[in-house]
Amino acid sequence: MRSPAELTEAFRAHGLKITPQRQLLFRLMHGNECHPTAEALFQTASEQMPGISLRTVYQTLNDLATMGELRSLDLGTGAVRFDPNTDDHHHVVCDHCNEIRDVYVSGSDALSISGLDGFAVSNTSILFNGLCPRCTAVSE
Amino acid sequence: MRSPAELTEAFRAHGLKITPQRQLLFRLMHGNECHPTAEALFQTASEQMPGISLRTVYQTLNDLATMGELRSLDLGTGAVRFDPNTDDHHHVVCDHCNEIRDVYVSGSDALSISGLDGFAVSNTSILFNGLCPRCTAVSE
DNA sequence: CTGCGAATCTGCACACTTTGAAGATTGGCA
DNA sequence: TGCCAATCTTCAAAGTGTGCAGATTCGCAG
Ligand SMILES: [Mn+2]
Ligand SMILES: [Mn+2]
Ligand SMILES: [Zn+2]
Ligand SMILES: [Zn+2]
């Protein structure tokens, strides 16, 4: 996802309005590495802008995802998560505390895969589940 | 997942009761390759047993999943899907009609992965998205 | 073959996430 | 400055899944 300044330019270029709500979300998402849910962003946003609505958070995040500025991820944690990192990468989820980290995988072209016959695959995602370092330490 | 007869035995052995509802679901799931949702199974079950409740379908499927007789899958299609195939395998989902097929992947030990440091990974799932043969044909 | 009691089933309420729709507000331009 | 389409807020509702209470029934003891 581009910087708040660049996004502001891009929005203007597309004839979209620059509202304080959008600018706030640009800032909150830029460089955000914690893969927040809309609800989590709403909480944070509400501190800086009391009265902002959850609906607007959803709307803006979905718009940004449609524009390709961020990815929306269903990692099986109940709510969709939003990721400004649009690199080709994957994720690992802690089954205990839901912490999420980026995972980079290479060499996947060496996999031998059967069952995709006839399918036009447009996306491949690898999801790792387990316990994060903290939760591993606690539970032993 | 084992056969309805074997499951009946296993249930008895665990002190669980054999009810017509459970037996019906044993039959509906055995060898079922379409990865149905609880709601879909409820529809089918209702034809053969009018009055069966959706709650019981959920309950029974979850019990079977807990026993390891079937896997519950979140493939991002909105509702959890149930799979009597407990082999180590993955899935491809058609983004247009939601058809799901099994995918077998080997050679994943040759992948080079970074970002899992400290995580105790207990499960890895690969999800392919795209268009099934039928939907590919239609949309061209 | 009964009858009992614990397990199960049903029906309903509710939590949670996300979206639809209508009316109020406002950014951007004339 | 004023207009108006775009945006925001608010509220209702769809869709999935679970908790709970009371009705039913399976499995066994007598
Ligand atoms: Mn990420
Ligand atoms: Mn499968
Ligand atoms: Zn953790
Ligand atoms: Zn299809």
Short mmCIF file of N, CA and C in Angstrom, two decimals, chain A residues 74 76 92-95 99 101-108 111-133 136, chain B residues 74 76 92-95 99 101-108 111-133 136:
data_model
loop_
_atom_site.label_atom_id
_atom_site.label_comp_id
_atom_site.label_asym_id
_atom_site.label_seq_id
_atom_site.Cartn_x
_atom_site.Cartn_y
_atom_site.Cartn_z
N ASP A 74 -8.78 -13.88 4.68
CA ASP A 74 -9.59 -14.72 5.55
C ASP A 74 -8.70 -15.84 6.07
N GLY A 76 -9.28 -17.60 8.78
CA GLY A 76 -10.01 -18.51 9.65
C GLY A 76 -10.11 -18.05 11.08
N VAL A 92 1.24 -17.10 8.98
CA VAL A 92 1.15 -18.09 10.05
C VAL A 92 0.31 -17.47 11.16
N VAL A 93 -0.63 -18.24 11.68
CA VAL A 93 -1.56 -17.76 12.71
C VAL A 93 -1.36 -18.55 13.99
N CYS A 94 -1.27 -17.86 15.11
CA CYS A 94 -1.21 -18.55 16.39
C CYS A 94 -2.63 -18.94 16.80
N ASP A 95 -2.83 -20.24 17.01
CA ASP A 95 -4.16 -20.73 17.33
C ASP A 95 -4.60 -20.31 18.73
N GLU A 99 -2.07 -14.16 16.98
CA GLU A 99 -1.02 -13.35 16.37
C GLU A 99 -0.76 -13.85 14.95
N ARG A 101 1.83 -13.53 11.51
CA ARG A 101 3.09 -13.03 10.97
C ARG A 101 3.20 -13.39 9.50
N ASP A 102 3.96 -12.58 8.80
CA ASP A 102 4.18 -12.85 7.39
C ASP A 102 5.13 -14.03 7.21
N VAL A 103 4.88 -14.80 6.19
CA VAL A 103 5.73 -15.93 5.85
C VAL A 103 6.05 -15.84 4.36
N TYR A 104 7.33 -15.92 4.05
CA TYR A 104 7.73 -15.90 2.65
C TYR A 104 8.16 -17.29 2.22
N VAL A 105 7.60 -17.71 1.11
CA VAL A 105 7.84 -19.07 0.62
C VAL A 105 8.41 -19.01 -0.79
N SER A 106 9.50 -19.70 -1.01
CA SER A 106 10.02 -19.78 -2.38
C SER A 106 10.27 -21.24 -2.74
N GLY A 107 10.30 -21.52 -4.01
CA GLY A 107 10.52 -22.89 -4.46
C GLY A 107 9.23 -23.62 -4.69
N SER A 108 8.13 -22.90 -4.68
CA SER A 108 6.84 -23.59 -4.82
C SER A 108 6.62 -24.08 -6.25
N LEU A 111 6.95 -27.88 -6.60
CA LEU A 111 5.95 -28.79 -6.02
C LEU A 111 5.32 -29.64 -7.13
N SER A 112 4.95 -30.85 -6.78
CA SER A 112 4.17 -31.61 -7.75
C SER A 112 2.75 -31.68 -7.23
N ILE A 113 1.85 -31.22 -8.06
CA ILE A 113 0.47 -30.99 -7.66
C ILE A 113 -0.47 -31.78 -8.56
N SER A 114 -1.41 -32.49 -7.96
CA SER A 114 -2.41 -33.18 -8.78
C SER A 114 -3.81 -32.83 -8.29
N GLY A 115 -4.72 -32.67 -9.22
CA GLY A 115 -6.10 -32.35 -8.87
C GLY A 115 -6.54 -31.01 -9.40
N LEU A 116 -5.61 -30.29 -10.02
CA LEU A 116 -5.97 -28.96 -10.52
C LEU A 116 -6.40 -28.99 -11.99
N ASP A 117 -6.50 -30.19 -12.54
CA ASP A 117 -6.80 -30.34 -13.96
C ASP A 117 -8.03 -29.53 -14.37
N GLY A 118 -7.83 -28.66 -15.34
CA GLY A 118 -8.94 -27.89 -15.87
C GLY A 118 -9.23 -26.61 -15.13
N PHE A 119 -8.72 -26.50 -13.92
CA PHE A 119 -8.94 -25.27 -13.14
C PHE A 119 -8.01 -24.17 -13.63
N ALA A 120 -8.52 -22.97 -13.72
CA ALA A 120 -7.70 -21.80 -14.02
C ALA A 120 -7.39 -21.14 -12.69
N VAL A 121 -6.27 -21.49 -12.10
CA VAL A 121 -5.93 -21.01 -10.76
C VAL A 121 -5.42 -19.58 -10.82
N SER A 122 -6.02 -18.71 -10.03
CA SER A 122 -5.60 -17.31 -10.03
C SER A 122 -4.89 -16.93 -8.74
N ASN A 123 -5.01 -17.77 -7.75
CA ASN A 123 -4.36 -17.44 -6.48
C ASN A 123 -4.05 -18.70 -5.69
N THR A 124 -2.90 -18.68 -5.04
CA THR A 124 -2.51 -19.79 -4.17
C THR A 124 -2.08 -19.20 -2.84
N SER A 125 -2.70 -19.67 -1.77
CA SER A 125 -2.30 -19.16 -0.46
C SER A 125 -2.00 -20.30 0.49
N ILE A 126 -0.93 -20.10 1.22
CA ILE A 126 -0.50 -21.11 2.18
C ILE A 126 -0.72 -20.57 3.57
N LEU A 127 -1.42 -21.33 4.38
CA LEU A 127 -1.71 -20.90 5.74
C LEU A 127 -1.09 -21.87 6.74
N PHE A 128 -0.25 -21.32 7.61
CA PHE A 128 0.36 -22.12 8.66
C PHE A 128 -0.38 -21.84 9.96
N ASN A 129 -0.68 -22.89 10.70
CA ASN A 129 -1.30 -22.72 12.01
C ASN A 129 -0.41 -23.36 13.06
N GLY A 130 -0.46 -22.80 14.26
CA GLY A 130 0.36 -23.36 15.33
C GLY A 130 0.36 -22.44 16.53
N LEU A 131 1.47 -22.46 17.27
CA LEU A 131 1.59 -21.59 18.43
C LEU A 131 2.76 -20.64 18.23
N CYS A 132 2.52 -19.37 18.57
CA CYS A 132 3.58 -18.37 18.43
C CYS A 132 4.62 -18.60 19.54
N PRO A 133 5.77 -17.98 19.42
CA PRO A 133 6.83 -18.17 20.43
C PRO A 133 6.33 -17.94 21.86
N THR A 136 3.92 -20.70 22.89
CA THR A 136 4.65 -21.96 23.04
C THR A 136 5.32 -21.99 24.41
N ASP B 74 -12.32 -24.33 6.59
CA ASP B 74 -12.73 -22.97 6.30
C ASP B 74 -12.00 -22.55 5.03
N GLY B 76 -12.97 -20.08 3.06
CA GLY B 76 -13.29 -18.71 2.71
C GLY B 76 -14.57 -18.57 1.89
N VAL B 92 -8.93 -26.80 -3.95
CA VAL B 92 -9.07 -25.72 -4.92
C VAL B 92 -10.55 -25.33 -4.94
N VAL B 93 -10.81 -24.03 -4.90
CA VAL B 93 -12.18 -23.53 -4.85
C VAL B 93 -12.45 -22.69 -6.09
N CYS B 94 -13.59 -22.93 -6.72
CA CYS B 94 -13.99 -22.10 -7.84
C CYS B 94 -14.63 -20.82 -7.28
N ASP B 95 -14.06 -19.68 -7.65
CA ASP B 95 -14.55 -18.40 -7.13
C ASP B 95 -15.92 -18.04 -7.68
N GLU B 99 -17.45 -24.63 -6.43
CA GLU B 99 -17.10 -26.05 -6.48
C GLU B 99 -15.74 -26.24 -5.83
N ARG B 101 -12.55 -29.06 -5.08
CA ARG B 101 -11.96 -30.35 -5.41
C ARG B 101 -10.71 -30.58 -4.59
N ASP B 102 -10.42 -31.85 -4.38
CA ASP B 102 -9.22 -32.19 -3.62
C ASP B 102 -7.98 -31.95 -4.45
N VAL B 103 -6.93 -31.51 -3.79
CA VAL B 103 -5.64 -31.30 -4.45
C VAL B 103 -4.57 -31.99 -3.60
N TYR B 104 -3.77 -32.79 -4.27
CA TYR B 104 -2.69 -33.47 -3.55
C TYR B 104 -1.36 -32.83 -3.93
N VAL B 105 -0.60 -32.49 -2.93
CA VAL B 105 0.66 -31.78 -3.13
C VAL B 105 1.79 -32.58 -2.50
N SER B 106 2.84 -32.79 -3.28
CA SER B 106 4.02 -33.43 -2.69
C SER B 106 5.25 -32.61 -3.04
N GLY B 107 6.28 -32.80 -2.26
CA GLY B 107 7.51 -32.04 -2.48
C GLY B 107 7.54 -30.76 -1.68
N SER B 108 6.62 -30.61 -0.75
CA SER B 108 6.57 -29.36 0.01
C SER B 108 7.74 -29.27 1.00
N LEU B 111 10.44 -26.76 -0.04
CA LEU B 111 10.18 -25.32 -0.04
C LEU B 111 11.16 -24.64 0.90
N SER B 112 11.53 -23.42 0.55
CA SER B 112 12.31 -22.66 1.54
C SER B 112 11.40 -21.57 2.09
N ILE B 113 11.28 -21.62 3.40
CA ILE B 113 10.29 -20.82 4.10
C ILE B 113 10.96 -19.92 5.12
N SER B 114 10.58 -18.65 5.13
CA SER B 114 11.12 -17.77 6.17
C SER B 114 9.98 -17.03 6.84
N GLY B 115 10.13 -16.85 8.14
CA GLY B 115 9.12 -16.14 8.90
C GLY B 115 8.46 -16.99 9.96
N LEU B 116 8.82 -18.27 9.97
CA LEU B 116 8.19 -19.18 10.95
C LEU B 116 9.00 -19.29 12.23
N ASP B 117 10.06 -18.51 12.34
CA ASP B 117 10.97 -18.60 13.47
C ASP B 117 10.24 -18.56 14.80
N GLY B 118 10.43 -19.60 15.58
CA GLY B 118 9.85 -19.64 16.92
C GLY B 118 8.45 -20.20 16.95
N PHE B 119 7.78 -20.25 15.82
CA PHE B 119 6.42 -20.80 15.78
C PHE B 119 6.48 -22.33 15.80
N ALA B 120 5.58 -22.92 16.56
CA ALA B 120 5.42 -24.38 16.54
C ALA B 120 4.25 -24.68 15.62
N VAL B 121 4.57 -24.94 14.37
CA VAL B 121 3.52 -25.13 13.36
C VAL B 121 2.91 -26.52 13.47
N SER B 122 1.59 -26.56 13.58
CA SER B 122 0.92 -27.85 13.70
C SER B 122 0.14 -28.21 12.44
N ASN B 123 -0.06 -27.24 11.59
CA ASN B 123 -0.83 -27.52 10.38
C ASN B 123 -0.46 -26.55 9.27
N THR B 124 -0.41 -27.09 8.07
CA THR B 124 -0.16 -26.27 6.89
C THR B 124 -1.22 -26.59 5.85
N SER B 125 -1.91 -25.57 5.37
CA SER B 125 -2.92 -25.83 4.36
C SER B 125 -2.72 -24.90 3.17
N ILE B 126 -2.87 -25.48 2.01
CA ILE B 126 -2.69 -24.73 0.77
C ILE B 126 -4.05 -24.60 0.11
N LEU B 127 -4.41 -23.38 -0.19
CA LEU B 127 -5.71 -23.13 -0.82
C LEU B 127 -5.52 -22.50 -2.20
N PHE B 128 -6.06 -23.17 -3.21
CA PHE B 128 -6.01 -22.64 -4.57
C PHE B 128 -7.36 -22.02 -4.89
N ASN B 129 -7.34 -20.85 -5.50
CA ASN B 129 -8.57 -20.22 -5.94
C ASN B 129 -8.51 -19.98 -7.44
N GLY B 130 -9.66 -20.03 -8.07
CA GLY B 130 -9.69 -19.79 -9.51
C GLY B 130 -11.04 -20.14 -10.08
N LEU B 131 -11.04 -20.59 -11.33
CA LEU B 131 -12.29 -20.97 -11.97
C LEU B 131 -12.24 -22.45 -12.35
N CYS B 132 -13.33 -23.13 -12.06
CA CYS B 132 -13.41 -24.55 -12.40
C CYS B 132 -13.55 -24.70 -13.91
N PRO B 133 -13.38 -25.90 -14.42
CA PRO B 133 -13.47 -26.11 -15.87
C PRO B 133 -14.77 -25.56 -16.46
N THR B 136 -14.80 -21.76 -16.36
CA THR B 136 -13.80 -21.23 -17.30
C THR B 136 -14.40 -21.21 -18.70
#
